[in-house]
């Protein structure tokens, strides 16, 4: 559906987007991740034909953004960063204006606006001016605006930034609801959002693509390592040195001690090794009671920090 | 074409969505009518020459005030992103804003109709009046205002500050108004004088306001309008 190849954009000396390539297929929801200023917005602006790339190609279906700019724009719904809207316009007036601009025939205009107002749960606020709306409702108007012509592709630039937790969940639900039938790219720097709404994540840092894959794939790609936690009732120092001796353990760190349930250790295993069995046998051999044995996968947060802190 | 009409409607309506349009209309009408009427009965002439001499100068200040918001605010708020990522050509967007403003300006001009009426019922019955210069004057005002409007719209696209847009617009309008002024021309080499006279917005207006509607003057105003609208669409394109 969307093919981005070697996309490059410079602003003066700085390279905002540097040879970024990726593909998004029909029906996918892709999360665009990266710290502020990584080049997410610039990439999205190029896909939506607001900016022109210095180098590289963007292909929407079989249309090129340079040669078929107007056709491409017809297929895309775009919610820019910070939801820019005409503050002195009424909600319905504004949506009617966008509907006209999007060439929706006169006879269908009103019913389409009514439909979209319902989809975005805007019914309560239709009589107000956009400037009077709360941030969450403005965001909905922004989404309604992007959806009104029923585009195949939705590009959403930080759709949940600045919203309160309830609103964030509502907007996420809305995106998921819409996303069943559409291809969506959404950018964010809130990581749980990607896990919550997207099938796939693309991480951009300093204008370069640093990772691309499902969240599980990314977890494996990055460290491929799992952290294990073990709690053993026994003498602290002896236990620690015994754990350290195991082949399936790379390093061990003491965490805390409690008289009832023993000492807790954090264990880092080498790649592709699982120390659980060895730990259990070791405890049995020494007649220690094992009170906890758990593991934690590297979270998206860790991956993100790993890839973007340099 | 469809897009331009949609934008014209939206732009024209948006003038009235804030009190700005009403303030503008009231200020414009009060100032012009006051300045015209204070000498009107003293002169006792059945023409509107003082009106048509005054408005082009007042327009230098007032027209860029109509247009200063149009692109600058669009850029500052970021709404230009939604506008330019919808299937609208750059020139369609520029034309939509221009025509919307032109209609609004036409409305402001229309509201000065009280003056010809006053003329008709006060001085004219005694000394007789010539309708030509009045009709010509109105057509001239509309064309000249259009040129100012194109200039103002262009300067609004330069920066995202409304005040800067207003100042730049006023300066360009003033410069183009003054280039044909005899006061400045006498210092120029003789060969350049006709060229500067041709460039001047005011010279062409004087012709029309005399009641002589020459196709060359009309072509001149439309060339100025299209030149600045073209520059404007280049500015919009340059964001890319």
Coordinates of C-alpha atoms in Angstrom, one line a residue:
Chain A
X1 CA 0.0 0.0 0.0
X2 CA 2.7 2.5 1.0
X3 CA 6.2 2.1 -0.2
X4 CA 8.9 4.5 1.1
X5 CA 12.3 4.2 -0.5
X6 CA 15.4 6.0 0.4
X7 CA 13.5 9.0 1.6
X8 CA 15.7 12.0 2.3
X9 CA 14.9 15.5 3.4
X10 CA 17.3 18.3 4.3
X11 CA 16.6 21.6 6.0
X12 CA 19.7 23.7 5.3
X13 CA 22.6 21.8 6.9
X14 CA 20.6 19.4 9.0
X15 CA 19.4 16.2 7.5
X16 CA 15.9 15.7 9.0
X17 CA 15.2 12.4 7.3
X18 CA 18.1 10.2 6.1
X19 CA 17.5 7.4 3.6
X20 CA 14.4 6.0 5.3
X21 CA 12.8 3.0 3.6
X22 CA 9.9 0.9 4.7
X23 CA 6.7 -0.7 3.4
X24 CA 3.2 -0.7 4.9
X25 CA 0.7 -3.2 3.6
X26 CA -3.1 -2.9 3.5
X27 CA -4.9 -3.0 6.8
X28 CA -1.8 -2.5 9.0
X29 CA -1.5 -0.1 11.9
X30 CA 2.0 1.1 12.1
X31 CA 3.4 3.0 15.0
X32 CA 6.1 5.6 14.2
X33 CA 8.4 5.9 17.2
X34 CA 11.2 8.2 18.0
X35 CA 12.3 11.0 20.3
X36 CA 11.3 14.5 19.5
X37 CA 12.9 15.8 16.4
X38 CA 13.8 12.4 15.1
X39 CA 12.1 13.0 11.7
X40 CA 8.7 11.4 12.3
X41 CA 6.7 14.5 11.4
X42 CA 8.9 15.3 8.4
X43 CA 8.4 11.8 7.0
X44 CA 4.7 12.0 7.5
X45 CA 4.6 15.4 5.8
X46 CA 6.3 14.0 2.8
X47 CA 3.9 11.0 2.6
X48 CA 0.9 13.4 2.7
X49 CA 2.5 15.6 -0.1
X50 CA 2.9 18.7 2.2
X51 CA 6.7 18.5 1.7
X52 CA 8.6 17.2 -1.2
X53 CA 11.4 14.8 -0.6
X54 CA 14.9 15.9 -1.7
X55 CA 15.7 12.3 -2.7
X56 CA 13.8 9.0 -2.7
X57 CA 10.4 7.9 -3.5
X58 CA 7.0 7.5 -1.9
X59 CA 4.6 5.2 -3.7
X60 CA 0.9 5.0 -2.6
X61 CA -0.4 1.9 -4.3
X62 CA 0.9 2.5 -7.8
X63 CA 0.8 6.3 -7.5
X64 CA 3.9 8.4 -7.0
X65 CA 3.6 11.4 -4.7
X66 CA 5.5 13.6 -7.1
X67 CA 3.6 12.9 -10.3
X68 CA 0.1 12.1 -8.9
X69 CA 0.1 14.5 -5.9
X70 CA -3.6 15.3 -6.1
X71 CA -4.7 11.6 -6.5
X72 CA -2.5 10.6 -3.6
X73 CA -4.0 13.4 -1.4
X74 CA -7.5 12.1 -2.2
X75 CA -6.6 8.7 -0.8
X76 CA -5.1 10.0 2.4
X77 CA -6.6 11.4 5.6
X78 CA -4.1 13.4 7.6
X79 CA -4.2 14.7 11.2
X80 CA -1.2 17.0 11.6
X81 CA 0.6 17.5 14.9
X82 CA -1.2 19.7 17.5
X83 CA -4.4 19.4 15.5
X84 CA -4.5 22.7 13.7
X85 CA -8.1 23.8 13.2
X86 CA -9.9 27.0 12.4
X87 CA -10.8 28.1 15.9
X88 CA -13.5 30.5 14.9
X89 CA -15.5 28.0 12.9
X90 CA -18.4 25.9 14.2
X91 CA -17.8 22.2 14.3
X92 CA -20.4 21.4 11.7
X93 CA -19.5 24.3 9.5
X94 CA -15.9 23.1 9.6
X95 CA -16.7 19.5 8.7
X96 CA -19.0 20.7 5.9
X97 CA -16.2 22.8 4.5
X98 CA -13.8 19.9 4.6
X99 CA -16.4 17.6 3.0
X100 CA -16.8 20.1 0.2
X101 CA -13.0 20.5 -0.2
X102 CA -12.8 16.7 -0.3
X103 CA -15.4 16.7 -3.2
X104 CA -18.1 14.8 -1.4
X105 CA -21.3 15.3 -3.6
X106 CA -23.8 17.8 -2.3
X107 CA -26.5 15.2 -1.8
X108 CA -24.3 13.0 0.5
X109 CA -22.5 15.8 2.3
X110 CA -24.9 16.2 5.2
X111 CA -25.4 12.5 5.8
X112 CA -21.7 12.0 5.7
X113 CA -21.1 14.7 8.3
X114 CA -23.8 13.2 10.5
X115 CA -22.2 9.8 10.2
X116 CA -18.7 11.0 11.0
X117 CA -20.0 13.0 14.0
X118 CA -21.4 9.8 15.3
X119 CA -18.3 7.8 14.6
X120 CA -16.2 10.3 16.5
X121 CA -18.8 10.8 19.3
X122 CA -19.1 14.5 18.7
X123 CA -22.8 14.8 19.1
X124 CA -22.7 16.7 22.3
X125 CA -20.5 19.5 20.9
X126 CA -21.8 20.1 17.5
X127 CA -23.3 23.5 18.3
X128 CA -20.0 24.9 19.6
X129 CA -17.2 26.7 17.9
X130 CA -14.0 24.7 17.6
X131 CA -12.2 27.2 19.8
X132 CA -14.6 26.5 22.7
X133 CA -13.9 22.8 22.7
X134 CA -11.7 20.9 25.1
X135 CA -8.5 19.4 23.7
X136 CA -10.0 15.9 23.6
X137 CA -12.9 17.1 21.5
X138 CA -10.7 19.1 19.2
X139 CA -8.7 15.9 18.6
X140 CA -11.9 14.2 17.6
X141 CA -12.8 17.0 15.2
X142 CA -9.3 16.6 13.8
X143 CA -9.9 12.8 13.4
X144 CA -13.3 13.5 11.9
X145 CA -11.7 15.9 9.4
X146 CA -9.2 13.2 8.4
X147 CA -11.9 10.6 8.0
X148 CA -14.7 12.4 6.3
X149 CA -13.8 11.3 2.8
X150 CA -13.4 7.7 3.9
X151 CA -9.7 7.5 2.9
X152 CA -7.8 4.3 2.4
X153 CA -4.9 5.6 4.4
X154 CA -4.8 7.5 7.6
X155 CA -1.7 9.4 8.8
X156 CA -2.0 10.6 12.4
X157 CA 0.8 12.7 13.9
X158 CA 0.7 12.3 17.6
X159 CA -3.0 11.8 17.9
X160 CA -3.0 11.4 21.7
X161 CA -0.5 14.1 22.8
X162 CA -1.7 16.4 25.4
X163 CA -4.8 14.4 26.3
X164 CA -5.7 13.1 29.7
X165 CA -5.6 9.4 30.4
X166 CA -9.3 8.8 29.8
X167 CA -9.3 10.7 26.5
X168 CA -6.2 8.8 25.4
X169 CA -8.0 5.6 25.9
X170 CA -11.0 6.9 24.1
X171 CA -9.0 8.1 21.1
X172 CA -7.1 4.8 21.0
X173 CA -10.3 2.8 21.0
X174 CA -11.5 5.1 18.2
X175 CA -8.4 4.5 16.1
X176 CA -8.7 0.8 16.6
X177 CA -12.3 0.9 15.6
X178 CA -11.4 2.8 12.4
X179 CA -8.3 0.8 11.8
X180 CA -10.1 -2.4 11.1
X181 CA -10.7 -1.3 7.5
X182 CA -7.8 1.1 6.9
X183 CA -4.1 1.4 6.7
X184 CA -2.9 3.6 9.5
X185 CA 0.5 5.2 10.3
X186 CA 0.5 7.0 13.6
X187 CA 3.4 8.7 15.3
X188 CA 3.9 8.9 19.0
X189 CA 6.6 9.1 21.6
X190 CA 4.4 7.3 24.2
X191 CA 5.5 3.7 24.0
X192 CA 2.5 1.9 25.5
X193 CA 0.5 3.4 22.7
X194 CA 2.3 1.3 20.2
X195 CA 1.8 -1.9 22.2
X196 CA -1.9 -0.9 22.7
X197 CA -2.8 0.1 19.1
X198 CA -0.3 -1.0 16.5
X199 CA 0.6 -4.2 14.8
X200 CA 4.0 -3.0 14.0
X201 CA 6.5 -0.4 15.1
X202 CA 9.1 1.6 13.2
X203 CA 11.7 3.4 15.2
X204 CA 13.4 6.5 13.8
X205 CA 16.3 8.2 15.4
X206 CA 18.3 11.2 14.0
X207 CA 16.5 10.9 10.7
X208 CA 17.4 7.2 10.3
X209 CA 15.3 4.1 10.6
X210 CA 16.8 2.1 13.4
X211 CA 14.2 -0.7 13.8
X212 CA 11.2 -2.1 12.1
X213 CA 9.1 -5.0 13.2
X214 CA 6.3 -6.2 15.4
X215 CA 6.9 -5.4 19.1
X216 CA 7.9 -9.0 19.8
X217 CA 10.3 -9.0 16.9
X218 CA 11.8 -5.8 18.1
X219 CA 12.3 -7.2 21.6
X220 CA 14.2 -10.1 20.2
X221 CA 16.2 -8.0 17.8
X222 CA 17.4 -5.6 20.4
X223 CA 18.9 -7.6 23.2
X224 CA 17.4 -11.0 22.7
X225 CA 17.8 -11.3 26.5
X226 CA 15.5 -11.9 29.3
X227 CA 16.0 -10.8 32.9
X228 CA 15.3 -13.5 35.5
X229 CA 14.4 -13.0 39.1
X230 CA 14.9 -15.6 41.7
X231 CA 14.2 -15.6 45.4
X232 CA 15.9 -18.1 47.6
X233 CA 15.7 -18.8 51.4
X234 CA 19.3 -19.3 52.3
X235 CA 22.6 -17.6 53.3
X236 CA 22.9 -14.6 51.1
X237 CA 26.6 -14.8 50.1
X238 CA 26.8 -18.5 49.5
X239 CA 23.6 -18.4 47.4
X240 CA 25.0 -15.6 45.3
X241 CA 28.3 -17.3 44.6
X242 CA 26.6 -20.6 43.8
X243 CA 24.3 -18.8 41.3
X244 CA 27.3 -17.2 39.8
X245 CA 28.9 -20.6 39.2
X246 CA 26.1 -21.8 37.0
X247 CA 26.9 -22.0 33.2
X248 CA 23.6 -20.6 32.3
X249 CA 24.2 -17.4 34.3
X250 CA 26.2 -14.5 33.0
X251 CA 25.8 -12.1 36.0
X252 CA 23.9 -11.9 39.1
X253 CA 23.0 -9.0 41.3
X254 CA 21.6 -9.0 44.8
X255 CA 18.4 -7.0 45.2
X256 CA 16.9 -7.4 48.6
X257 CA 16.6 -9.6 51.6
X258 CA 13.5 -10.5 53.7
X259 CA 13.6 -12.8 56.7
X260 CA 10.3 -14.6 55.7
X261 CA 10.9 -15.3 52.0
X262 CA 14.7 -15.0 51.5
X263 CA 17.0 -13.0 49.2
X264 CA 16.0 -11.8 45.8
X265 CA 18.5 -11.8 42.9
X266 CA 18.4 -10.4 39.4
X267 CA 20.0 -12.7 36.9
X268 CA 21.1 -11.9 33.4
X269 CA 21.5 -15.0 31.2
X270 CA 23.6 -15.3 28.1
X271 CA 21.8 -15.3 24.8
X272 CA 19.6 -18.4 24.1
X273 CA 20.1 -19.8 27.5
X274 CA 17.4 -20.3 30.2
X275 CA 18.8 -20.7 33.7
X276 CA 15.5 -21.7 35.3
X277 CA 16.2 -25.5 35.4
X278 CA 19.7 -25.0 36.8
X279 CA 18.5 -22.7 39.4
X280 CA 15.9 -25.1 40.6
X281 CA 18.3 -28.1 40.7
X282 CA 20.8 -26.0 42.5
X283 CA 18.3 -25.0 45.2
X284 CA 17.2 -28.7 45.6
X285 CA 20.8 -29.9 45.9
X286 CA 21.6 -27.4 48.7
X287 CA 18.2 -27.8 50.3
X288 CA 17.2 -24.2 49.9
X289 CA 13.6 -23.1 49.5
X290 CA 12.8 -21.5 46.2
X291 CA 10.2 -18.8 46.8
X292 CA 10.2 -17.0 43.5
X293 CA 11.3 -17.7 39.9
X294 CA 10.2 -15.2 37.3
X295 CA 11.4 -13.5 34.2
X296 CA 10.7 -10.3 32.3
X297 CA 11.1 -9.6 28.6
X298 CA 12.9 -6.5 27.6
X299 CA 10.0 -4.0 27.2
X300 CA 9.5 -1.7 24.3
X301 CA 10.8 1.0 26.6
X302 CA 14.1 -0.7 27.0
X303 CA 14.4 -1.3 23.3
X304 CA 13.6 2.3 22.6
X305 CA 16.1 3.6 25.0
X306 CA 18.7 1.1 23.7
X307 CA 18.3 2.3 20.1
X308 CA 17.8 6.0 20.6
X309 CA 20.3 6.9 23.3
X310 CA 23.5 7.9 21.7
Chain B
X1 CA -12.8 25.5 -10.1
X2 CA -15.0 23.7 -7.6
X3 CA -12.3 24.0 -5.0
X4 CA -11.9 27.7 -5.6
X5 CA -15.6 28.3 -5.1
X6 CA -15.6 26.2 -1.9
X7 CA -12.6 28.3 -0.6
X8 CA -14.2 31.6 -1.7
X9 CA -17.3 30.8 0.3
X10 CA -15.3 29.8 3.3
X11 CA -13.0 32.8 3.2
X12 CA -15.8 35.3 2.8
X13 CA -17.8 33.8 5.6
X14 CA -14.8 33.7 7.9
X15 CA -14.5 37.5 7.7
X16 CA -17.8 37.6 9.5
X17 CA -17.1 34.9 12.1
X18 CA -15.2 37.4 14.1
X19 CA -16.1 41.0 14.9
X20 CA -13.1 42.1 12.8
X21 CA -15.1 42.5 9.6
X22 CA -17.7 44.8 11.3
X23 CA -14.9 46.8 12.9
X24 CA -13.2 47.1 9.6
X25 CA -16.4 48.2 7.8
X26 CA -17.3 50.8 10.4
X27 CA -13.8 52.2 10.6
X28 CA -13.4 52.4 6.9
X29 CA -16.8 54.1 6.3
X30 CA -16.5 56.5 9.2
X31 CA -13.1 57.7 8.2
X32 CA -13.7 58.1 4.5
X33 CA -17.1 59.7 4.8
X34 CA -15.9 62.1 7.5
X35 CA -12.9 63.2 5.5
X36 CA -15.0 63.6 2.3
X37 CA -17.9 65.3 3.9
X38 CA -15.9 67.9 5.9
X39 CA -15.0 69.7 2.6
X40 CA -18.0 68.7 0.6
X41 CA -20.4 71.6 1.1
X42 CA -17.6 74.1 1.0
X43 CA -16.5 73.0 -2.5
X44 CA -20.0 72.9 -3.7
X45 CA -19.1 70.7 -6.7
X46 CA -21.3 67.9 -8.0
X47 CA -18.5 65.3 -8.2
X48 CA -16.8 62.8 -5.9
X49 CA -13.3 63.8 -6.9
X50 CA -12.2 64.2 -3.3
X51 CA -13.6 60.8 -2.4
X52 CA -11.8 59.1 -5.3
X53 CA -8.6 60.9 -4.4
X54 CA -8.8 59.8 -0.8
X55 CA -9.9 56.2 -0.9
X56 CA -6.8 54.9 -2.8
X57 CA -4.7 56.3 -0.1
X58 CA -6.8 55.0 2.7
X59 CA -6.8 51.6 1.0
X60 CA -3.1 51.5 1.3
X61 CA -3.6 51.1 5.0
X62 CA -6.9 49.2 5.0
X63 CA -6.5 46.6 2.3
X64 CA -3.4 44.9 3.8
X65 CA -5.4 44.7 7.0
X66 CA -8.0 42.6 5.2
X67 CA -5.4 40.2 3.9
X68 CA -2.7 40.1 6.6
X69 CA -4.4 37.3 8.4
X70 CA -5.1 35.1 5.4
X71 CA -1.8 33.1 5.0
X72 CA 0.1 34.3 8.1
X73 CA -2.5 32.9 10.5
X74 CA -2.9 29.8 8.4
X75 CA 0.8 29.2 8.8
X76 CA 1.0 30.1 12.4
X77 CA -1.8 27.8 13.4
X78 CA -0.7 25.1 11.1
X79 CA -4.1 24.9 9.4
X80 CA -2.2 25.3 6.1
X81 CA -1.1 21.7 6.5
X82 CA -4.7 20.4 6.3
X83 CA -5.5 22.8 3.5
X84 CA -2.5 21.9 1.4
X85 CA -2.8 18.2 2.0
X86 CA -6.3 18.2 0.7
X87 CA -6.7 17.8 -3.1
X88 CA -6.4 21.5 -3.8
X89 CA -3.9 23.0 -6.2
X90 CA -1.7 25.9 -4.9
X91 CA -3.2 28.4 -7.3
X92 CA -6.8 27.3 -6.5
X93 CA -6.1 28.0 -2.8
X94 CA -4.5 31.4 -3.6
X95 CA -7.4 32.3 -5.9
X96 CA -10.0 31.3 -3.3
X97 CA -8.5 33.5 -0.7
X98 CA -8.1 36.4 -3.2
X99 CA -11.6 36.3 -4.5
X100 CA -13.1 35.9 -1.0
X101 CA -11.2 39.1 0.0
X102 CA -12.2 40.9 -3.2
X103 CA -15.8 40.3 -2.5
X104 CA -15.5 41.5 1.0
X105 CA -13.7 44.6 -0.3
X106 CA -16.4 45.1 -2.9
X107 CA -18.9 45.1 0.0
X108 CA -16.9 47.8 1.8
X109 CA -16.9 49.9 -1.4
X110 CA -20.6 49.2 -1.9
X111 CA -21.4 50.6 1.5
X112 CA -20.1 54.0 0.4
X113 CA -23.1 54.3 -1.8
X114 CA -24.4 57.0 0.6
X115 CA -22.1 59.5 -1.0
X116 CA -23.4 59.4 -4.5
X117 CA -26.9 59.5 -3.0
X118 CA -26.0 62.6 -1.0
X119 CA -24.6 64.1 -4.2
X120 CA -27.8 63.4 -6.1
X121 CA -30.1 65.1 -3.6
X122 CA -28.0 68.0 -2.5
X123 CA -25.6 69.7 -4.9
X124 CA -26.4 67.9 -8.2
X125 CA -29.9 69.4 -8.7
X126 CA -28.4 72.8 -8.7
X127 CA -25.3 72.5 -10.8
X128 CA -25.8 69.2 -12.7
X129 CA -23.6 66.2 -12.5
X130 CA -21.6 63.9 -14.8
X131 CA -22.2 60.3 -14.0
X132 CA -19.2 59.0 -16.0
X133 CA -16.5 59.8 -13.5
X134 CA -18.5 58.4 -10.7
X135 CA -19.1 55.0 -12.4
X136 CA -15.5 55.0 -13.6
X137 CA -14.3 55.9 -10.2
X138 CA -16.1 53.0 -8.6
X139 CA -14.8 50.6 -11.2
X140 CA -11.3 52.0 -10.7
X141 CA -11.5 51.6 -7.0
X142 CA -12.6 48.0 -7.3
X143 CA -9.7 47.2 -9.7
X144 CA -7.1 49.2 -7.7
X145 CA -8.3 47.6 -4.5
X146 CA -7.9 44.2 -6.2
X147 CA -4.3 45.0 -7.0
X148 CA -3.7 46.1 -3.3
X149 CA -5.4 42.9 -2.2
X150 CA -3.1 40.7 -4.3
X151 CA -0.1 42.6 -2.9
X152 CA -1.4 42.2 0.6
X153 CA -2.1 38.5 0.2
X154 CA 1.4 37.9 -1.2
X155 CA 3.0 39.7 1.7
X156 CA 0.9 37.6 4.1
X157 CA 2.4 34.5 2.6
X158 CA 6.0 35.7 3.4
X159 CA 6.1 35.3 7.1
X160 CA 3.8 34.0 9.8
X161 CA 3.3 37.3 11.6
X162 CA 0.2 39.3 10.8
X163 CA 1.8 42.6 11.7
X164 CA 4.8 42.0 9.5
X165 CA 2.4 41.0 6.7
X166 CA 0.5 44.3 7.2
X167 CA 3.6 46.4 7.2
X168 CA 5.2 44.8 4.2
X169 CA 1.9 44.9 2.3
X170 CA 1.5 48.6 3.1
X171 CA 5.0 49.4 2.0
X172 CA 4.6 47.6 -1.4
X173 CA 1.2 49.2 -2.0
X174 CA 2.6 52.6 -1.1
X175 CA 5.6 52.2 -3.3
X176 CA 3.5 51.2 -6.3
X177 CA 1.1 54.0 -5.6
X178 CA 3.9 56.6 -5.5
X179 CA 6.2 55.6 -8.4
X180 CA 4.2 57.7 -10.8
X181 CA 4.1 60.8 -8.6
X182 CA 5.4 63.9 -10.4
X183 CA 7.2 64.8 -7.1
X184 CA 9.5 61.8 -7.5
X185 CA 9.6 61.6 -11.3
X186 CA 11.2 65.0 -11.9
X187 CA 14.5 63.7 -10.5
X188 CA 14.6 60.7 -12.9
X189 CA 16.1 60.6 -16.4
X190 CA 13.5 61.6 -19.0
X191 CA 13.7 58.2 -20.7
X192 CA 12.5 56.3 -17.5
X193 CA 9.6 58.5 -16.8
X194 CA 7.0 56.8 -19.0
X195 CA 8.0 53.4 -17.6
X196 CA 7.5 54.5 -14.0
X197 CA 4.3 56.2 -14.9
X198 CA 3.1 52.9 -16.4
X199 CA 4.0 51.0 -13.3
X200 CA 2.1 53.3 -11.0
X201 CA -1.2 52.2 -9.6
X202 CA -2.4 55.7 -9.2
X203 CA -1.8 56.8 -12.8
X204 CA -4.1 54.2 -14.2
X205 CA -6.7 55.0 -11.6
X206 CA -6.7 58.6 -12.6
X207 CA -7.6 57.6 -16.2
X208 CA -10.5 55.4 -15.1
X209 CA -11.7 57.9 -12.5
X210 CA -12.0 60.5 -15.3
X211 CA -14.6 58.3 -16.8
X212 CA -12.3 56.9 -19.5
X213 CA -12.4 53.2 -19.3
X214 CA -9.4 52.1 -21.4
X215 CA -8.7 48.4 -21.9
X216 CA -5.0 49.0 -21.3
X217 CA -5.7 50.2 -17.7
X218 CA -7.9 47.2 -17.0
X219 CA -5.2 44.9 -18.5
X220 CA -2.7 46.7 -16.3
X221 CA -4.6 46.0 -13.1
X222 CA -5.2 42.4 -13.9
X223 CA -1.5 41.9 -14.7
X224 CA -0.6 43.3 -11.3
X225 CA -3.1 41.1 -9.7
X226 CA -1.9 37.9 -11.5
X227 CA 1.7 38.8 -11.0
X228 CA 1.3 38.9 -7.2
X229 CA -1.0 35.9 -7.1
X230 CA 1.6 34.0 -9.0
X231 CA 4.3 35.1 -6.6
X232 CA 2.0 34.1 -3.8
X233 CA 1.6 30.6 -5.2
X234 CA 5.4 30.3 -5.6
X235 CA 5.7 31.2 -1.9
X236 CA 3.2 28.5 -1.0
X237 CA 5.1 26.0 -3.1
X238 CA 8.4 27.0 -1.5
X239 CA 7.4 25.4 1.8
X240 CA 8.2 22.1 0.1

